[in-house]
Short mmCIF file of C-alpha atoms and ligand atoms in Angstrom, two decimals:
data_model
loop_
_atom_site.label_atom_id
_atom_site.label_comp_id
_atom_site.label_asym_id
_atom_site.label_seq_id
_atom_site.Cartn_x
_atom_site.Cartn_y
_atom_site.Cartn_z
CA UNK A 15 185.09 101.82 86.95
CA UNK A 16 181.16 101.67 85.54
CA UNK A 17 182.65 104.04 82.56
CA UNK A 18 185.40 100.99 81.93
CA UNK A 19 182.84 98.50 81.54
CA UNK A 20 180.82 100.60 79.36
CA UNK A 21 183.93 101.48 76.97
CA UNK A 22 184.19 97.69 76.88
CA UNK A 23 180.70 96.95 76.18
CA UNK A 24 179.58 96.56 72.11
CA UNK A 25 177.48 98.35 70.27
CA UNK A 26 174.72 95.93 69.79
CA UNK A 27 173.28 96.82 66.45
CA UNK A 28 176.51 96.55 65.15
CA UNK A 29 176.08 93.10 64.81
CA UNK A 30 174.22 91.87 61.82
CA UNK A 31 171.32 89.27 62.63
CA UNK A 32 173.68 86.19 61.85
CA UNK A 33 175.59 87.14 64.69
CA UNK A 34 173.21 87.48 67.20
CA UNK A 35 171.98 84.16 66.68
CA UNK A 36 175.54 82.81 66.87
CA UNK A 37 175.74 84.77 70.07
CA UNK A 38 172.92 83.00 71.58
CA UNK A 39 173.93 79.80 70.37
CA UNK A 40 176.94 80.23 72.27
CA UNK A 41 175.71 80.95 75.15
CA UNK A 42 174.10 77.71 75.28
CA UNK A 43 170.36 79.66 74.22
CA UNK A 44 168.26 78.92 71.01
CA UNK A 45 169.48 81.16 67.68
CA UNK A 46 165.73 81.80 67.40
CA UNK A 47 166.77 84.15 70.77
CA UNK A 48 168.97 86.86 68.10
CA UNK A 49 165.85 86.74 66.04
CA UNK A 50 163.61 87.93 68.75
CA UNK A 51 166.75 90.53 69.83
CA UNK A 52 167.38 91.66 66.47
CA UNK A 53 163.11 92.58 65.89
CA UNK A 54 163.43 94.50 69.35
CA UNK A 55 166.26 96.37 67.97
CA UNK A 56 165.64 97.74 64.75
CA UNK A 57 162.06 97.31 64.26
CA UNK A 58 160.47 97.80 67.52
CA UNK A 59 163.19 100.28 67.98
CA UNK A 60 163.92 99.69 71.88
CA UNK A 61 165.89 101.52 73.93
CA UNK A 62 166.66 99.11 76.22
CA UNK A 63 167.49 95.74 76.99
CA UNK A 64 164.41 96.80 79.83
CA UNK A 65 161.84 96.93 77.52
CA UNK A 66 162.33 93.36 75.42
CA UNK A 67 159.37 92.32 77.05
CA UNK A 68 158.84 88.88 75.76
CA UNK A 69 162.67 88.13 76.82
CA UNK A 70 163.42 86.48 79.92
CA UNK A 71 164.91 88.38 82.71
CA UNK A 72 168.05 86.36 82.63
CA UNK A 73 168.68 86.92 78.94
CA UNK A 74 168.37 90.57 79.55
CA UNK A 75 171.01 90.57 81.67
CA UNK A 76 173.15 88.72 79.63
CA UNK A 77 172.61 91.14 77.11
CA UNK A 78 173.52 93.77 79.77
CA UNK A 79 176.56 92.48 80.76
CA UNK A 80 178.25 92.03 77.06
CA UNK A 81 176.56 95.41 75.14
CA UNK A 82 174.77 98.62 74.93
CA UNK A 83 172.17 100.14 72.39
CA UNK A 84 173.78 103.63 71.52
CA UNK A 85 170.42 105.27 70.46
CA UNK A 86 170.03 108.97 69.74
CA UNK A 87 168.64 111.13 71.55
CA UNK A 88 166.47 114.12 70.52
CA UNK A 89 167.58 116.91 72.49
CA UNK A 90 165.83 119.96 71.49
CA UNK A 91 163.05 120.07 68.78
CA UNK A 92 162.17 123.16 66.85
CA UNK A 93 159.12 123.86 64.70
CA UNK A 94 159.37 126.36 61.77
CA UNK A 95 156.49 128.15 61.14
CA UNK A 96 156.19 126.31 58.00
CA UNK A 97 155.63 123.57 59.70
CA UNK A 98 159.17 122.24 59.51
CA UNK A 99 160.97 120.34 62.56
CA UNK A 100 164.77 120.33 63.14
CA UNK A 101 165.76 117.97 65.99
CA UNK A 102 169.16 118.14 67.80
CA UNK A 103 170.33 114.64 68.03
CA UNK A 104 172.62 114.04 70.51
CA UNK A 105 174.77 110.72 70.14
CA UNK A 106 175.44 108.53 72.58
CA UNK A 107 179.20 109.83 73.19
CA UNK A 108 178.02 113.72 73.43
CA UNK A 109 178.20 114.81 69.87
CA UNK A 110 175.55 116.71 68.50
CA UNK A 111 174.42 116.67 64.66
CA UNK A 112 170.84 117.92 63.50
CA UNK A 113 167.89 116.34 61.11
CA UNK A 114 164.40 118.03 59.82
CA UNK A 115 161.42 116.97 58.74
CA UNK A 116 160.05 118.75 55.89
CA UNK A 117 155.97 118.52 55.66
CA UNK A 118 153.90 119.20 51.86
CA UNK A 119 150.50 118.73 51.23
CA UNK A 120 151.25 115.17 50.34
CA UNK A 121 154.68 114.13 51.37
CA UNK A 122 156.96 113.78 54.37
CA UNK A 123 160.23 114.24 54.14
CA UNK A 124 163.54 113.18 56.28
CA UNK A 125 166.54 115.01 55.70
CA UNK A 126 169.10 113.46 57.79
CA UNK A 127 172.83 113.82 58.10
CA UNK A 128 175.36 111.35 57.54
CA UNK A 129 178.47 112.74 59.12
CA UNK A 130 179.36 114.92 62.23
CA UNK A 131 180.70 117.96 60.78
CA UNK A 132 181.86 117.71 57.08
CA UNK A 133 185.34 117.80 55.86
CA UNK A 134 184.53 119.02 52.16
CA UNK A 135 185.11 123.12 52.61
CA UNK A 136 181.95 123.79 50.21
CA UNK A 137 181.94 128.52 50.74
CA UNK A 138 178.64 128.68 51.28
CA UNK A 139 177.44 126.00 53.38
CA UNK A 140 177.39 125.97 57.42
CA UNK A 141 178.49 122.98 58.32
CA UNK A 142 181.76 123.34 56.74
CA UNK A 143 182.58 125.72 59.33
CA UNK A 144 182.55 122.59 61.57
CA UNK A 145 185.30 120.24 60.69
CA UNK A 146 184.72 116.31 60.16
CA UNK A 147 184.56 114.77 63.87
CA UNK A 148 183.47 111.34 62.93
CA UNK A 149 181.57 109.07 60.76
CA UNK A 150 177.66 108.19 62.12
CA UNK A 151 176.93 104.59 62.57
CA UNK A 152 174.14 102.73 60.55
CA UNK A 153 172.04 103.03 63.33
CA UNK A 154 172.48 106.62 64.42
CA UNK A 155 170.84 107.75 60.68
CA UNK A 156 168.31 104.75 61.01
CA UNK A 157 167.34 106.52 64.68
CA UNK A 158 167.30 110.00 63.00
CA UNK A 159 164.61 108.30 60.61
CA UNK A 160 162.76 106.78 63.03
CA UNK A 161 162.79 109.74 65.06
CA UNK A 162 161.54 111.79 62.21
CA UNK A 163 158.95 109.18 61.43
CA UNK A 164 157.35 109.37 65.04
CA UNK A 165 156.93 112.87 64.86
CA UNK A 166 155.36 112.84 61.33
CA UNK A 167 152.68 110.15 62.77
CA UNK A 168 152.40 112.51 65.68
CA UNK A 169 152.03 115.94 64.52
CA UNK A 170 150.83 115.43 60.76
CA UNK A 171 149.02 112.00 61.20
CA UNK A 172 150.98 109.98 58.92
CA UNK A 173 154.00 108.19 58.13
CA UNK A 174 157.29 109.17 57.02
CA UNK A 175 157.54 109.24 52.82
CA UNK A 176 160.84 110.17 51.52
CA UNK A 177 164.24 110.52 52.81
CA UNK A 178 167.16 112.89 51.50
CA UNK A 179 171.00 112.53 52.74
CA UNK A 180 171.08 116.23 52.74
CA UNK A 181 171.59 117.14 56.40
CA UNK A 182 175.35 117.84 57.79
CA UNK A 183 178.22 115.77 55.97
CA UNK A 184 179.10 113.94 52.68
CA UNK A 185 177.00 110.58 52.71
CA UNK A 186 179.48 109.77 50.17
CA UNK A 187 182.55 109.56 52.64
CA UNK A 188 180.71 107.74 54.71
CA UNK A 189 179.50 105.22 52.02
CA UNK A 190 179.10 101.61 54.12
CA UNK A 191 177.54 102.96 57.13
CA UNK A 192 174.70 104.99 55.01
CA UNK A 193 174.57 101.81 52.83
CA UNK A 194 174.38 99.75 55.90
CA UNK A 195 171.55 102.01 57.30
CA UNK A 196 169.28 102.27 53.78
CA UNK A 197 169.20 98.65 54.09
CA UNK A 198 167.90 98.55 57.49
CA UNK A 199 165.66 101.20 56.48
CA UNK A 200 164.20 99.38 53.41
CA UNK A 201 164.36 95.71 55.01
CA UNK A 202 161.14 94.70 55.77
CA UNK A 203 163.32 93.78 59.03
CA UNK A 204 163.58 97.42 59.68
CA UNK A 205 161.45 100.37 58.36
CA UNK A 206 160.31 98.42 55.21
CA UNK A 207 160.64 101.88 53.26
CA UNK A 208 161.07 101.53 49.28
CA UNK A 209 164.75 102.41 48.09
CA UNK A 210 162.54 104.73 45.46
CA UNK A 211 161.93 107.46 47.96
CA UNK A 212 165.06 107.74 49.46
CA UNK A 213 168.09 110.15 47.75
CA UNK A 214 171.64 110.06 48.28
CA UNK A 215 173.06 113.71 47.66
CA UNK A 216 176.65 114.19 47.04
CA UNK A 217 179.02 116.74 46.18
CA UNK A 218 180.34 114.52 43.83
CA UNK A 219 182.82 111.74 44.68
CA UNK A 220 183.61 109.93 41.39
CA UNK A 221 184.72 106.47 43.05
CA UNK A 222 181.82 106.41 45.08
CA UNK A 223 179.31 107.12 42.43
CA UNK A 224 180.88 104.56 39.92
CA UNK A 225 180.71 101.88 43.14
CA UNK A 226 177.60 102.98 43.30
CA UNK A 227 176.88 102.10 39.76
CA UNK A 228 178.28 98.48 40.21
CA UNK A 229 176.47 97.65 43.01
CA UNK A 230 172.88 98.60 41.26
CA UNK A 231 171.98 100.55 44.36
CA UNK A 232 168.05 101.42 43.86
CA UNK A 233 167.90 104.73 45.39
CA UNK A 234 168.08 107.88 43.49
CA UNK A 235 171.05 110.28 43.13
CA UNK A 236 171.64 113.94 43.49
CA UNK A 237 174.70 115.82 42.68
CA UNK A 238 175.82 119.58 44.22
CA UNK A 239 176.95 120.80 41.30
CA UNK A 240 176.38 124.77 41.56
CA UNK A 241 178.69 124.87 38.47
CA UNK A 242 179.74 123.39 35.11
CA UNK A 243 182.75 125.67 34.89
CA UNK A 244 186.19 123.82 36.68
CA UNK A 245 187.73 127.38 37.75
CA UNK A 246 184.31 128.59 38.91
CA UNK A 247 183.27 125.29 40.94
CA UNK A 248 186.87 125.10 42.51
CA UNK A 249 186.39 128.74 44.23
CA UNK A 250 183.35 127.44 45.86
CA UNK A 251 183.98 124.10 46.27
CA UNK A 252 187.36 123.41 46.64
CA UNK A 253 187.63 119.91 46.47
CA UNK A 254 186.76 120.30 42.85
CA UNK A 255 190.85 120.96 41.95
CA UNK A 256 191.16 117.30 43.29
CA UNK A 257 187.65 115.46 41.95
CA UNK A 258 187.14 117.30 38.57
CA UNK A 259 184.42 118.10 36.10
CA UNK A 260 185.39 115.76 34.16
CA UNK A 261 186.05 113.12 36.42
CA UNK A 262 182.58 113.44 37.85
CA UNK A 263 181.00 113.53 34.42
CA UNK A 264 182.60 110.30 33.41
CA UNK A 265 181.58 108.88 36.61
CA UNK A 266 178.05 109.92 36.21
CA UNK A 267 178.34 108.77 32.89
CA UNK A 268 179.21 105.37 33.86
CA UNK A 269 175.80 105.55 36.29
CA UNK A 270 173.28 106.27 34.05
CA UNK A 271 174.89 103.22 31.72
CA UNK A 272 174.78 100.76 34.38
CA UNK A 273 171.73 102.04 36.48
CA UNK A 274 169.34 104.37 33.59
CA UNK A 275 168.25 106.25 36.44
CA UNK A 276 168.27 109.73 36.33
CA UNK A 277 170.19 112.80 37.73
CA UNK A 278 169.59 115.17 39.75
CA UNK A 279 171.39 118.46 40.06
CA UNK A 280 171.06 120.43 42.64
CA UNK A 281 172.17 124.26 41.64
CA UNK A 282 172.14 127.71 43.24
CA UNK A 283 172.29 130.39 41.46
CA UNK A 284 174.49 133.44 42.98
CA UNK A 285 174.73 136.95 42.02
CA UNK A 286 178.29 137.47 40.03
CA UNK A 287 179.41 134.27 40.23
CA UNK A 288 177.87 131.92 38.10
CA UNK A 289 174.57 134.10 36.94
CA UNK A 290 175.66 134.47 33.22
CA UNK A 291 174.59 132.79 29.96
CA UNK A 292 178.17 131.12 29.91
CA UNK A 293 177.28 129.68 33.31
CA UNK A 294 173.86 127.95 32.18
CA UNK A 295 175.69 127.12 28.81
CA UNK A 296 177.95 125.03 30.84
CA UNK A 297 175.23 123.57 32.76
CA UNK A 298 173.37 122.42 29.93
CA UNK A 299 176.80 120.89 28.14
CA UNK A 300 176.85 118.95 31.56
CA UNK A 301 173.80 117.39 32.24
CA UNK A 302 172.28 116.44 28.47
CA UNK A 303 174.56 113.36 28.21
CA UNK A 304 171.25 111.83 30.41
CA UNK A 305 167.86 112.49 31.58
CA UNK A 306 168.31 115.21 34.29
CA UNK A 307 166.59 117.35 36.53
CA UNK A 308 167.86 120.64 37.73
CA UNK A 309 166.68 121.63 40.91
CA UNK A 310 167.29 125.26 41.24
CA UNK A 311 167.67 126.26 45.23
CA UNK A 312 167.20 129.45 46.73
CA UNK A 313 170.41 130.13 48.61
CA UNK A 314 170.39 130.36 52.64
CA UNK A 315 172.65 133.07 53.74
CA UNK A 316 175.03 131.94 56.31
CA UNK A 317 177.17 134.43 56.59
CA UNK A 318 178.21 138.30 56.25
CA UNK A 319 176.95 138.70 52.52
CA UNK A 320 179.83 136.74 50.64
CA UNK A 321 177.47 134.89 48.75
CA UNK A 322 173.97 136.71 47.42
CA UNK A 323 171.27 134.69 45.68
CA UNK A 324 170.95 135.85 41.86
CA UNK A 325 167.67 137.74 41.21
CA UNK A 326 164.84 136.83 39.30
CA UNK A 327 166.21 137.77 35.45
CA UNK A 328 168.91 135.41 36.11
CA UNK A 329 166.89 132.27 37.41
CA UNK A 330 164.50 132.64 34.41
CA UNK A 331 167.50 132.37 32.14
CA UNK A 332 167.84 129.07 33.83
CA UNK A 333 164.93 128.26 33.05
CA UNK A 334 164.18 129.19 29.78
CA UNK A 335 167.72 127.44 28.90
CA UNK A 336 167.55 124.49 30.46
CA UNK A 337 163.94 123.68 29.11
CA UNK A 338 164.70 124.77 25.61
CA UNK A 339 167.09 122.06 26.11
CA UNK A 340 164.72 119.75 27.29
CA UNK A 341 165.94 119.45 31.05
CA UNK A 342 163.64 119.37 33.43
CA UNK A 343 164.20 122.15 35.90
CA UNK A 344 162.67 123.18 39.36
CA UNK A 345 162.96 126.19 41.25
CA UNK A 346 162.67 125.46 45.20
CA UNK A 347 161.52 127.53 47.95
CA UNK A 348 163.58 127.03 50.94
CA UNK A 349 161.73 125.49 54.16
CA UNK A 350 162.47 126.53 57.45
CA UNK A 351 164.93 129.41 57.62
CA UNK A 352 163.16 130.64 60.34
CA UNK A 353 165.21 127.89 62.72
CA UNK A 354 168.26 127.48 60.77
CA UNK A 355 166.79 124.44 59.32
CA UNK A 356 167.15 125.11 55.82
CA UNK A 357 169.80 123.51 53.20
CA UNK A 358 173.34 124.45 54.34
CA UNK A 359 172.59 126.04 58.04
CA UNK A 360 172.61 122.84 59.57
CA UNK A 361 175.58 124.11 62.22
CA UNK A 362 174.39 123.12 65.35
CA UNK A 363 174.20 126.85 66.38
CA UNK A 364 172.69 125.97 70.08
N1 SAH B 416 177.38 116.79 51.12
C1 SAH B 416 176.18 116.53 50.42
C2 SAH B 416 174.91 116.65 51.24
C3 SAH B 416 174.78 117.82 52.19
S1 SAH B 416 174.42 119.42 51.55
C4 SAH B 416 176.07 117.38 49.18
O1 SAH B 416 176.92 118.24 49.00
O2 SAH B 416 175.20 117.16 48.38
C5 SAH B 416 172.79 119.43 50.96
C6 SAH B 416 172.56 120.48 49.87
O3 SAH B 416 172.52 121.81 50.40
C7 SAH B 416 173.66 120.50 48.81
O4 SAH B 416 173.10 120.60 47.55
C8 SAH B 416 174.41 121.79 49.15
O5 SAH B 416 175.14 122.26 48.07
C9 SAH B 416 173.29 122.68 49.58
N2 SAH B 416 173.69 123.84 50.34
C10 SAH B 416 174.74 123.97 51.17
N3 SAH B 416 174.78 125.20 51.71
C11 SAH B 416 173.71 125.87 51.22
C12 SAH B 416 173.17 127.18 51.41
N4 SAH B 416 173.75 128.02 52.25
N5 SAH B 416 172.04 127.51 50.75
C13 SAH B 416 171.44 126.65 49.93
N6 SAH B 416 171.88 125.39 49.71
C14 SAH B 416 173.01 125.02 50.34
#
């Protein structure tokens, strides 16, 4: 009977702050009321209807009898001994996905996920293995942020500084509810983070990134691409056969003329599969339409040996390539492998 009325009950911070207010107002109380609800929610980040201190008692029972606040929880926390964190994150109907905090010298970094499980079939990553349970809500990647922010302040004394969609799932399949969440998460109503530290990474879905484009988002853009070649990209990331090269090019195309913000790839180089001059050729042909930067990322083995990072001789041919072409490139040292925490082992494994 209790589990009825709790199936029945709403999702609170699924309303916006409007209707809150209209809430109250219909309940005879002052719209001021979802104002002071709506700070309690997202930025005091409450738990409970309990803890709304400056509420009356009566009004937190109303609140009790007509909704719920679904928050996370963080279930098990592991520490790399690089200093990175992964948290479990258990939602509030049993599902489990996983976030980590990445620490530098000078930044700290979120890397939260956007979808439970992943229904993009990408070879070499470990959450494909999972298949696509459900969208998150806005709030359950605002919580993984403000989870991830806590523990920043409390292990490396300071705040949270950048986030990056780049935990489990395709932010880009998922597009209102991670829109809905960056704009709790840059509202001075809510984290009050600037849109300029915070990434969307996708494997490329053309629609979305052309939306994207029309609605100005301010946040900055990453693309999967791991390959420049069609027939190449499609054997490791099969949805390629359906969203293109070309597609995706003309799509980013379209961003950088409507936004002028740049691109960034993100690209692993593997042994015998795209480690050849051809392969950077095509990378180059790619990205010069724009200012881009090619992140180069050390691959995280998942599996039985499928997939084998290239060696050193074929990264600095990357290298030399790209910036004879004048595109800025990186080469990135993966962060907590130790714990599975690294890009593409996100799996839940515990
Ligand atoms: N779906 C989004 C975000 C999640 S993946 C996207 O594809 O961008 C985050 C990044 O990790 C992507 O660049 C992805 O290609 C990369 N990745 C996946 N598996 C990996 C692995 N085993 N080693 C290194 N990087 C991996």
């Amino acid at each position: 009977m209790e589990q009825m009325d709790i199936a029945k009950k709403k999702d609170i911070r699924a309303l916006t702050k409007e209707q809150l207010r209209t809430f109250f107002v219909e309940q005879g109380d002052k719209a001021f009321r979802g104002n002071q609800v709506y700070e309690w929610l997202w930025q005091k980040g409450a738990h409970s209807f309990e803890a709304m201190t400056n509420i009356s008692k009566e009004t937190r029972g109303l609140l009790d009898a007509n909704f719920v606040i679904n928050h996370i929880r963080v279930d098990q926390m592991q520490r790399s001994n690089d200093g990175t964190i992964k948290n479990a994150v258990r939602l509030h109907d049993g599902l489990v996905v996983e976030s980590v905090l990445i620490p530098t010298s000078t930044r700290t970094t979120a890397c939260v996920s956007s979808q439970v499980g992943c229904s993009l079939d990408c070879k070499f990553c470990a959450t494909a293995r999972l298949k696509r349970m459900r969208n998150l809500n806005p709030d359950e990647i605002y919580d993984q942020v403000v989870a991830i922010d806590n523990e920043s302040r409390l292990y490396f004394d300071r705040p949270l500084s950048n986030i990056v969609f780049m935990g489990m799932g395709e932010p880009l399949m998922n597009y209102k509810n991670v829109l809905k969440a960056i704009d709790m998460i840059t509202s001075p109503e809510g984290l009050g983070m600037s849109s300029k530290r915070i990434t969307v990474s996708t494997s490329g879905v053309p629609k979305m990134i052309r939306k994207m484009a029309d609605e100005q988002v301010k946040f900055k853009l990453a693309v999967s691409l791991h390959s420049a070649i069609d027939t190449v990209r499609t054997s490791i990331m099969p949805f390629n056969a359906t969203f293109t090269l070309a597609d995706l090019r003309a799509a980013l195309e379209y961003w950088y003329e409507k936004t002028k913000s740049r691109i960034t790839y993100e690209y692993v180089v593997w042994k015998g599969i795209n480690d050849t001059q051809k392969d950077v050729n095509a990378l180059v042909d790619f990205c010069k339409f724009a200012p881009s930067k090619v992140n180069l990322i050390e691959y995280n083995p998942i599996d039985d040996g499928a997939f084998q990072q290239a060696g050193n001789k074929a990264i600095d041919m990357y290298v030399n390539t790209l910036e004879r072409n004048h595109i800025t490139v990186t080469v990135r040292r993966s962060r907590g492998k130790d714990i599975d925490a690294a890009c593409g082992q996100l799996a839940n494994k515990s």
